[in-house]
Each structure stands twice: as structure tokens, then as C-alpha cells.
mmCIF file of C-alpha atoms in Angstrom:
data_model
loop_
_atom_site.group_PDB
_atom_site.id
_atom_site.type_symbol
_atom_site.label_atom_id
_atom_site.label_comp_id
_atom_site.label_asym_id
_atom_site.label_seq_id
_atom_site.Cartn_x
_atom_site.Cartn_y
_atom_site.Cartn_z
ATOM 1 C CA GLY A 299 79.687 45.382 220.078
ATOM 2 C CA GLU A 300 82.416 47.987 219.367
ATOM 3 C CA ASP A 301 85.685 47.434 220.046
ATOM 4 C CA VAL A 302 89.452 48.353 218.499
ATOM 5 C CA GLU A 303 92.458 46.685 220.010
ATOM 6 C CA GLN A 304 95.920 47.731 219.417
ATOM 7 C CA SER A 305 99.249 46.718 220.907
ATOM 8 C CA LEU A 306 100.523 49.735 223.469
ATOM 9 C CA PHE A 307 104.428 49.355 222.351
ATOM 10 C CA LEU A 308 106.560 49.401 219.380
ATOM 11 C CA SER A 309 109.839 50.082 219.549
ATOM 12 C CA VAL A 310 111.932 50.008 215.676
ATOM 13 C CA ARG A 311 115.501 50.971 214.927
ATOM 14 C CA GLU A 312 115.997 53.829 212.605
ATOM 15 C CA GLY A 313 115.616 53.199 209.218
ATOM 16 C CA ASP A 314 113.696 49.812 209.490
ATOM 17 C CA SER A 315 109.874 49.335 208.660
ATOM 18 C CA SER A 316 107.466 49.976 211.617
ATOM 19 C CA VAL A 317 104.097 47.606 211.027
ATOM 20 C CA ILE A 318 101.557 48.940 213.784
ATOM 21 C CA ASN A 319 98.750 46.317 213.866
ATOM 22 C CA CYS A 320 95.026 46.599 215.066
ATOM 23 C CA THR A 321 92.227 44.391 215.212
ATOM 24 C CA TYR A 322 88.655 45.660 215.281
ATOM 25 C CA THR A 323 85.081 44.128 215.852
ATOM 26 C CA ASP A 324 82.818 45.276 213.683
ATOM 27 C CA SER A 325 82.037 44.346 210.238
ATOM 28 C CA SER A 326 79.814 46.941 209.395
ATOM 29 C CA SER A 327 82.960 48.930 209.603
ATOM 30 C CA THR A 328 82.922 51.705 206.594
ATOM 31 C CA TYR A 329 85.999 53.671 207.246
ATOM 32 C CA LEU A 330 89.053 52.923 209.347
ATOM 33 C CA TYR A 331 91.311 55.823 210.000
ATOM 34 C CA TRP A 332 95.152 56.192 211.434
ATOM 35 C CA TYR A 333 95.688 59.052 213.375
ATOM 36 C CA LYS A 334 99.232 60.050 214.806
ATOM 37 C CA GLN A 335 99.336 62.189 217.792
ATOM 38 C CA GLU A 336 102.292 63.609 218.936
ATOM 39 C CA PRO A 337 103.674 64.734 222.210
ATOM 40 C CA GLY A 338 100.867 67.755 223.802
ATOM 41 C CA ALA A 339 99.448 67.486 220.575
ATOM 42 C CA GLY A 340 96.034 66.744 218.666
ATOM 43 C CA LEU A 341 95.247 63.884 216.605
ATOM 44 C CA GLN A 342 96.376 64.363 212.842
ATOM 45 C CA LEU A 343 95.036 62.085 210.326
ATOM 46 C CA LEU A 344 97.642 60.305 208.391
ATOM 47 C CA THR A 345 95.734 58.165 206.299
ATOM 48 C CA TYR A 346 92.433 56.037 206.152
ATOM 49 C CA ILE A 347 91.104 53.099 203.576
ATOM 50 C CA PHE A 348 87.658 52.336 202.633
ATOM 51 C CA SER A 349 86.106 48.732 203.987
ATOM 52 C CA ASN A 350 86.068 47.773 200.299
ATOM 53 C CA MET A 351 89.832 48.302 199.546
ATOM 54 C CA ASP A 352 92.543 45.923 200.625
ATOM 55 C CA MET A 353 95.538 48.271 200.331
ATOM 56 C CA LYS A 354 96.119 51.861 200.314
ATOM 57 C CA GLN A 355 99.787 53.319 199.601
ATOM 58 C CA ASP A 356 100.963 57.025 200.419
ATOM 59 C CA GLN A 357 104.360 57.815 200.104
ATOM 60 C CA ARG A 358 105.848 56.101 203.200
ATOM 61 C CA LEU A 359 102.504 54.558 204.246
ATOM 62 C CA THR A 360 101.193 51.200 203.363
ATOM 63 C CA VAL A 361 97.881 50.653 204.859
ATOM 64 C CA LEU A 362 96.585 46.722 204.575
ATOM 65 C CA LEU A 363 92.888 45.703 205.383
ATOM 66 C CA ASN A 364 92.177 42.146 206.075
ATOM 67 C CA LYS A 365 88.407 42.709 206.225
ATOM 68 C CA LYS A 366 88.037 38.617 207.002
ATOM 69 C CA ASP A 367 89.802 38.715 209.945
ATOM 70 C CA LYS A 368 89.105 42.451 210.810
ATOM 71 C CA HIS A 369 92.835 42.866 210.881
ATOM 72 C CA LEU A 370 94.544 46.338 209.775
ATOM 73 C CA SER A 371 98.020 47.438 209.622
ATOM 74 C CA LEU A 372 100.220 50.737 209.123
ATOM 75 C CA ARG A 373 103.238 50.340 207.754
ATOM 76 C CA ILE A 374 105.956 52.816 207.682
ATOM 77 C CA ALA A 375 108.837 52.465 205.647
ATOM 78 C CA ASP A 376 112.333 53.738 206.398
ATOM 79 C CA THR A 377 111.273 54.918 210.236
ATOM 80 C CA GLN A 378 112.656 57.962 210.956
ATOM 81 C CA THR A 379 113.029 59.863 214.587
ATOM 82 C CA GLY A 380 110.188 62.126 213.863
ATOM 83 C CA ASP A 381 108.116 59.123 213.464
ATOM 84 C CA SER A 382 108.078 58.713 217.052
ATOM 85 C CA ALA A 383 104.474 59.297 218.261
ATOM 86 C CA ILE A 384 101.680 57.312 219.379
ATOM 87 C CA TYR A 385 99.612 55.398 216.497
ATOM 88 C CA PHE A 386 95.941 55.621 216.630
ATOM 89 C CA CYS A 387 93.596 52.880 214.401
ATOM 90 C CA ALA A 388 89.895 53.976 214.495
ATOM 91 C CA GLU A 389 86.708 52.738 213.175
ATOM 92 C CA ILE A 390 83.874 54.690 211.554
ATOM 93 C CA LEU A 391 80.532 52.665 211.772
ATOM 94 C CA PRO A 392 77.794 53.061 208.899
ATOM 95 C CA TYR A 393 77.677 56.866 208.765
ATOM 96 C CA SER A 394 74.914 58.815 209.745
ATOM 97 C CA SER A 395 75.060 62.253 211.760
ATOM 98 C CA ALA A 396 74.830 60.475 215.012
ATOM 99 C CA SER A 397 77.945 57.900 214.045
ATOM 100 C CA LYS A 398 80.688 57.879 216.194
ATOM 101 C CA ILE A 399 84.371 57.237 215.504
ATOM 102 C CA ILE A 400 85.722 54.179 217.910
ATOM 103 C CA PHE A 401 89.233 54.417 218.944
ATOM 104 C CA GLY A 402 91.879 52.220 219.675
ATOM 105 C CA SER A 403 94.277 52.525 222.844
ATOM 106 C CA GLY A 404 96.617 54.023 220.856
ATOM 107 C CA THR A 405 100.481 52.564 219.526
ATOM 108 C CA ARG A 406 103.535 54.125 221.123
ATOM 109 C CA LEU A 407 106.118 54.154 218.598
ATOM 110 C CA SER A 408 109.851 54.319 219.756
ATOM 111 C CA ILE A 409 112.905 55.116 217.580
ATOM 112 C CA ARG A 410 116.303 53.650 218.660
ATOM 113 C CA PRO A 411 119.143 54.717 217.302
ATOM 114 C CA GLY B 276 94.300 68.452 204.724
ATOM 115 C CA ALA B 277 91.470 70.495 206.500
ATOM 116 C CA VAL B 278 92.478 72.532 209.547
ATOM 117 C CA VAL B 279 90.812 72.464 212.888
ATOM 118 C CA SER B 280 91.746 75.498 215.083
ATOM 119 C CA GLN B 281 91.271 74.864 219.004
ATOM 120 C CA HIS B 282 91.855 77.811 221.720
ATOM 121 C CA PRO B 283 93.139 77.986 223.794
ATOM 122 C CA SER B 284 95.998 75.573 223.593
ATOM 123 C CA TRP B 285 96.600 75.861 227.454
ATOM 124 C CA VAL B 286 95.004 77.086 230.512
ATOM 125 C CA ILE B 287 95.520 77.338 234.151
ATOM 126 C CA CYS B 288 92.660 78.397 236.448
ATOM 127 C CA LYS B 289 91.589 78.690 239.662
ATOM 128 C CA SER B 290 89.301 76.396 241.673
ATOM 129 C CA GLY B 291 85.377 77.582 241.266
ATOM 130 C CA THR B 292 86.231 79.481 237.750
ATOM 131 C CA SER B 293 84.728 78.492 234.121
ATOM 132 C CA VAL B 294 86.705 78.008 230.946
ATOM 133 C CA LYS B 295 85.617 78.112 227.671
ATOM 134 C CA ILE B 296 87.518 76.527 225.083
ATOM 135 C CA GLU B 297 86.675 77.461 221.429
ATOM 136 C CA CYS B 298 86.872 75.037 218.330
ATOM 137 C CA ARG B 299 86.585 76.298 214.665
ATOM 138 C CA SER B 300 87.157 74.459 211.815
ATOM 139 C CA LEU B 301 88.961 76.815 209.135
ATOM 140 C CA ASP B 302 88.451 75.788 205.760
ATOM 141 C CA PHE B 303 85.319 73.272 205.504
ATOM 142 C CA GLN B 304 82.108 73.552 206.895
ATOM 143 C CA ALA B 305 81.397 71.053 209.926
ATOM 144 C CA THR B 306 77.540 69.831 210.812
ATOM 145 C CA THR B 307 78.817 67.579 213.501
ATOM 146 C CA MET B 308 81.822 68.578 216.404
ATOM 147 C CA PHE B 309 83.146 66.426 218.586
ATOM 148 C CA TRP B 310 84.695 66.937 221.850
ATOM 149 C CA TYR B 311 87.073 64.388 223.432
ATOM 150 C CA ARG B 312 88.825 64.292 227.333
ATOM 151 C CA GLN B 313 92.156 62.375 227.025
ATOM 152 C CA PHE B 314 93.760 61.060 230.689
ATOM 153 C CA PRO B 315 97.559 60.749 230.262
ATOM 154 C CA LYS B 316 98.651 57.708 228.291
ATOM 155 C CA GLN B 317 95.253 56.949 227.635
ATOM 156 C CA SER B 318 92.970 57.072 224.352
ATOM 157 C CA LEU B 319 90.235 59.730 223.542
ATOM 158 C CA MET B 320 86.993 59.443 225.413
ATOM 159 C CA LEU B 321 84.124 61.016 223.810
ATOM 160 C CA MET B 322 82.825 63.307 226.131
ATOM 161 C CA ALA B 323 79.964 64.718 223.758
ATOM 162 C CA THR B 324 78.506 65.281 219.834
ATOM 163 C CA SER B 325 77.770 68.655 218.557
ATOM 164 C CA ASN B 326 75.290 69.115 215.929
ATOM 165 C CA GLU B 327 74.788 72.606 214.765
ATOM 166 C CA GLY B 328 71.887 74.554 215.311
ATOM 167 C CA SER B 329 70.954 71.440 218.104
ATOM 168 C CA LYS B 330 71.458 70.513 221.783
ATOM 169 C CA ALA B 331 74.425 68.078 222.158
ATOM 170 C CA THR B 332 74.555 64.686 222.576
ATOM 171 C CA TYR B 333 76.308 63.522 226.136
ATOM 172 C CA GLU B 334 78.016 60.255 226.539
ATOM 173 C CA GLN B 335 77.010 58.088 229.773
ATOM 174 C CA GLY B 336 78.313 59.343 232.847
ATOM 175 C CA VAL B 337 79.300 63.012 231.354
ATOM 176 C CA GLU B 338 77.180 65.989 233.101
ATOM 177 C CA LYS B 339 75.564 68.249 230.597
ATOM 178 C CA ASP B 340 75.891 71.067 233.488
ATOM 179 C CA LYS B 341 79.459 70.787 234.051
ATOM 180 C CA PHE B 342 80.469 70.942 230.388
ATOM 181 C CA LEU B 343 78.438 73.009 228.323
ATOM 182 C CA ILE B 344 78.470 72.689 224.646
ATOM 183 C CA ASN B 345 77.692 75.670 221.897
ATOM 184 C CA HIS B 346 77.329 75.003 218.180
ATOM 185 C CA ALA B 347 75.697 77.876 217.080
ATOM 186 C CA SER B 348 77.665 77.687 213.749
ATOM 187 C CA LEU B 349 78.622 75.511 211.277
ATOM 188 C CA THR B 350 82.568 76.472 211.882
ATOM 189 C CA LEU B 351 82.520 76.837 215.544
ATOM 190 C CA SER B 352 81.445 74.829 218.048
ATOM 191 C CA THR B 353 82.621 75.742 222.147
ATOM 192 C CA LEU B 354 82.895 73.897 224.776
ATOM 193 C CA THR B 355 82.821 75.548 228.918
ATOM 194 C CA VAL B 356 83.717 73.768 231.572
ATOM 195 C CA THR B 357 81.522 75.040 234.514
ATOM 196 C CA SER B 358 82.862 75.786 237.825
ATOM 197 C CA ALA B 359 86.208 73.698 237.293
ATOM 198 C CA HIS B 360 88.004 71.862 239.631
ATOM 199 C CA PRO B 361 91.214 69.929 240.000
ATOM 200 C CA GLU B 362 89.945 66.960 238.935
ATOM 201 C CA ASP B 363 88.464 68.511 235.831
ATOM 202 C CA SER B 364 92.472 69.003 234.488
ATOM 203 C CA SER B 365 93.003 67.087 231.499
ATOM 204 C CA PHE B 366 93.472 67.515 227.984
ATOM 205 C CA TYR B 367 90.470 68.324 225.838
ATOM 206 C CA ILE B 368 90.531 67.367 222.071
ATOM 207 C CA CYS B 369 87.643 68.997 219.941
ATOM 208 C CA SER B 370 87.139 67.026 216.260
ATOM 209 C CA ALA B 371 84.986 68.445 213.270
ATOM 210 C CA ARG B 372 83.276 66.026 210.585
ATOM 211 C CA GLU B 373 83.029 67.786 207.186
ATOM 212 C CA THR B 374 79.504 68.405 206.238
ATOM 213 C CA ARG B 375 79.504 66.054 203.455
ATOM 214 C CA GLY B 376 82.048 63.625 204.068
ATOM 215 C CA THR B 377 83.239 61.094 206.838
ATOM 216 C CA LEU B 378 86.406 62.257 207.345
ATOM 217 C CA GLN B 379 87.058 63.744 210.982
ATOM 218 C CA TYR B 380 89.643 66.334 211.519
ATOM 219 C CA PHE B 381 90.985 66.771 215.244
ATOM 220 C CA GLY B 382 92.010 70.269 216.745
ATOM 221 C CA ALA B 383 95.565 70.530 219.029
ATOM 222 C CA GLY B 384 93.914 70.281 222.050
ATOM 223 C CA THR B 385 93.873 72.200 224.784
ATOM 224 C CA ARG B 386 95.187 71.504 227.934
ATOM 225 C CA LEU B 387 93.261 72.647 231.304
ATOM 226 C CA SER B 388 94.757 72.774 234.785
ATOM 227 C CA VAL B 389 92.817 73.640 237.674
ATOM 228 C CA LEU B 390 94.430 74.875 240.792
#
């Protein structure tokens, strides 16, 4: 079946690294995404990784993919107050016009001083 | 990145009226658009998939006569909540997928409050 799971909350100190974890069940996923949602706003595509990659880095963001364990993580280096948001992990199954993104429940990241 | 414009961002209406929400892809063509509903502190719930020029595909439990979707062009999809009632109050988010890609971009959302 299709299922994406995330922990609901994460609290980190400003300046530390944040690591948000996600597990998925469908091994045929082609793309895996990380979206950010700030309060009252839509979803912002942060980064994505293709299923044949292990790692992708983009400035402060590092995505790690372990296909064997079906585990995806997002690391935010030097976490700032502006990083406070809900982060959604999502997967998309083999592409077709009917394919849908499956979202996790979202991880609420809070930053403490 | 690509931009999806959703309008209005907030609407308050009386019970029994209909509300139309627009979703536009501004700098790319989107054969497929999606409409989601998000309850407070929850993830997104897919309501329907909209394909340009054809009827929308609704998820189980979503009333197609209640939530009318029109995708008349490659850059515009609309969701009309007909005869809105307080239980329809929610945050509605649209999304557009590039015609020649798999990336999906989201609008800023519309907060609907039905009095």
C-alpha cells in the first residue's frame, strides 16, 4: 500500500542542525519531495530527489535517501527562526497523468533560542 | 521555481451561497491540476484531480456536485463550492503539475469561512 510516515514534532536550538525523518512504503516511488508550509500559507517545494540518487545537497539543505530501508531525511544546517514551519515528505509513484503525490502527516519544526 | 497563483486567499460567505476559487499556473503549462483540502494541524487531503479538457476525477467520499471543478485551459482550473455550509469551512489548496515534468507546485491556499 501507499503510506508515508513522519514524526509530528521536532524542536531544535537556533544554530543547530535539524534532521527531519520520513519513511515510505512503496518501493516504486520515482521522486521524493520535501515541502515547507508556513502558517496560513500553501506548500513551497523545498527540494526533491530522484529515486536513483542517495544524496542531494542544496545550500543549507541535505537530502539523504536510503532505498533499502525506504527512509528519507532532510537536514537543515544552521537552523534559523525562519525555518519554523511544517515540513511534508511526499512521494510520487511511477509517472502517469493519473499519478498522485502521497503526503506524510507533516513534521512541525520549532526553533528555541 | 514555477509559480501557482490561487485566488482569493480568504473568503467569508453566508451559508447557501457558492464560492469559486481560481488556480493559475503563471509561467508553465499544467495539463493536470489537483485540489486539496487541509484541516487544522493535518496533512493535505486530495479532493480531485483535474485534467485539462476532460472531467475531473474525484476521490472517494468527495461529492462532485458539491465541489465543481473546471479545467478549461492549460493554465487555469477552478473549484466552485456550491451551496456552502459551515462544515465546508476549510483551507483549500490547489496544485499544478508541469505538463512535461513531474514537479508539482502549490498555490498559497484559500481559507474559506462559511457563516
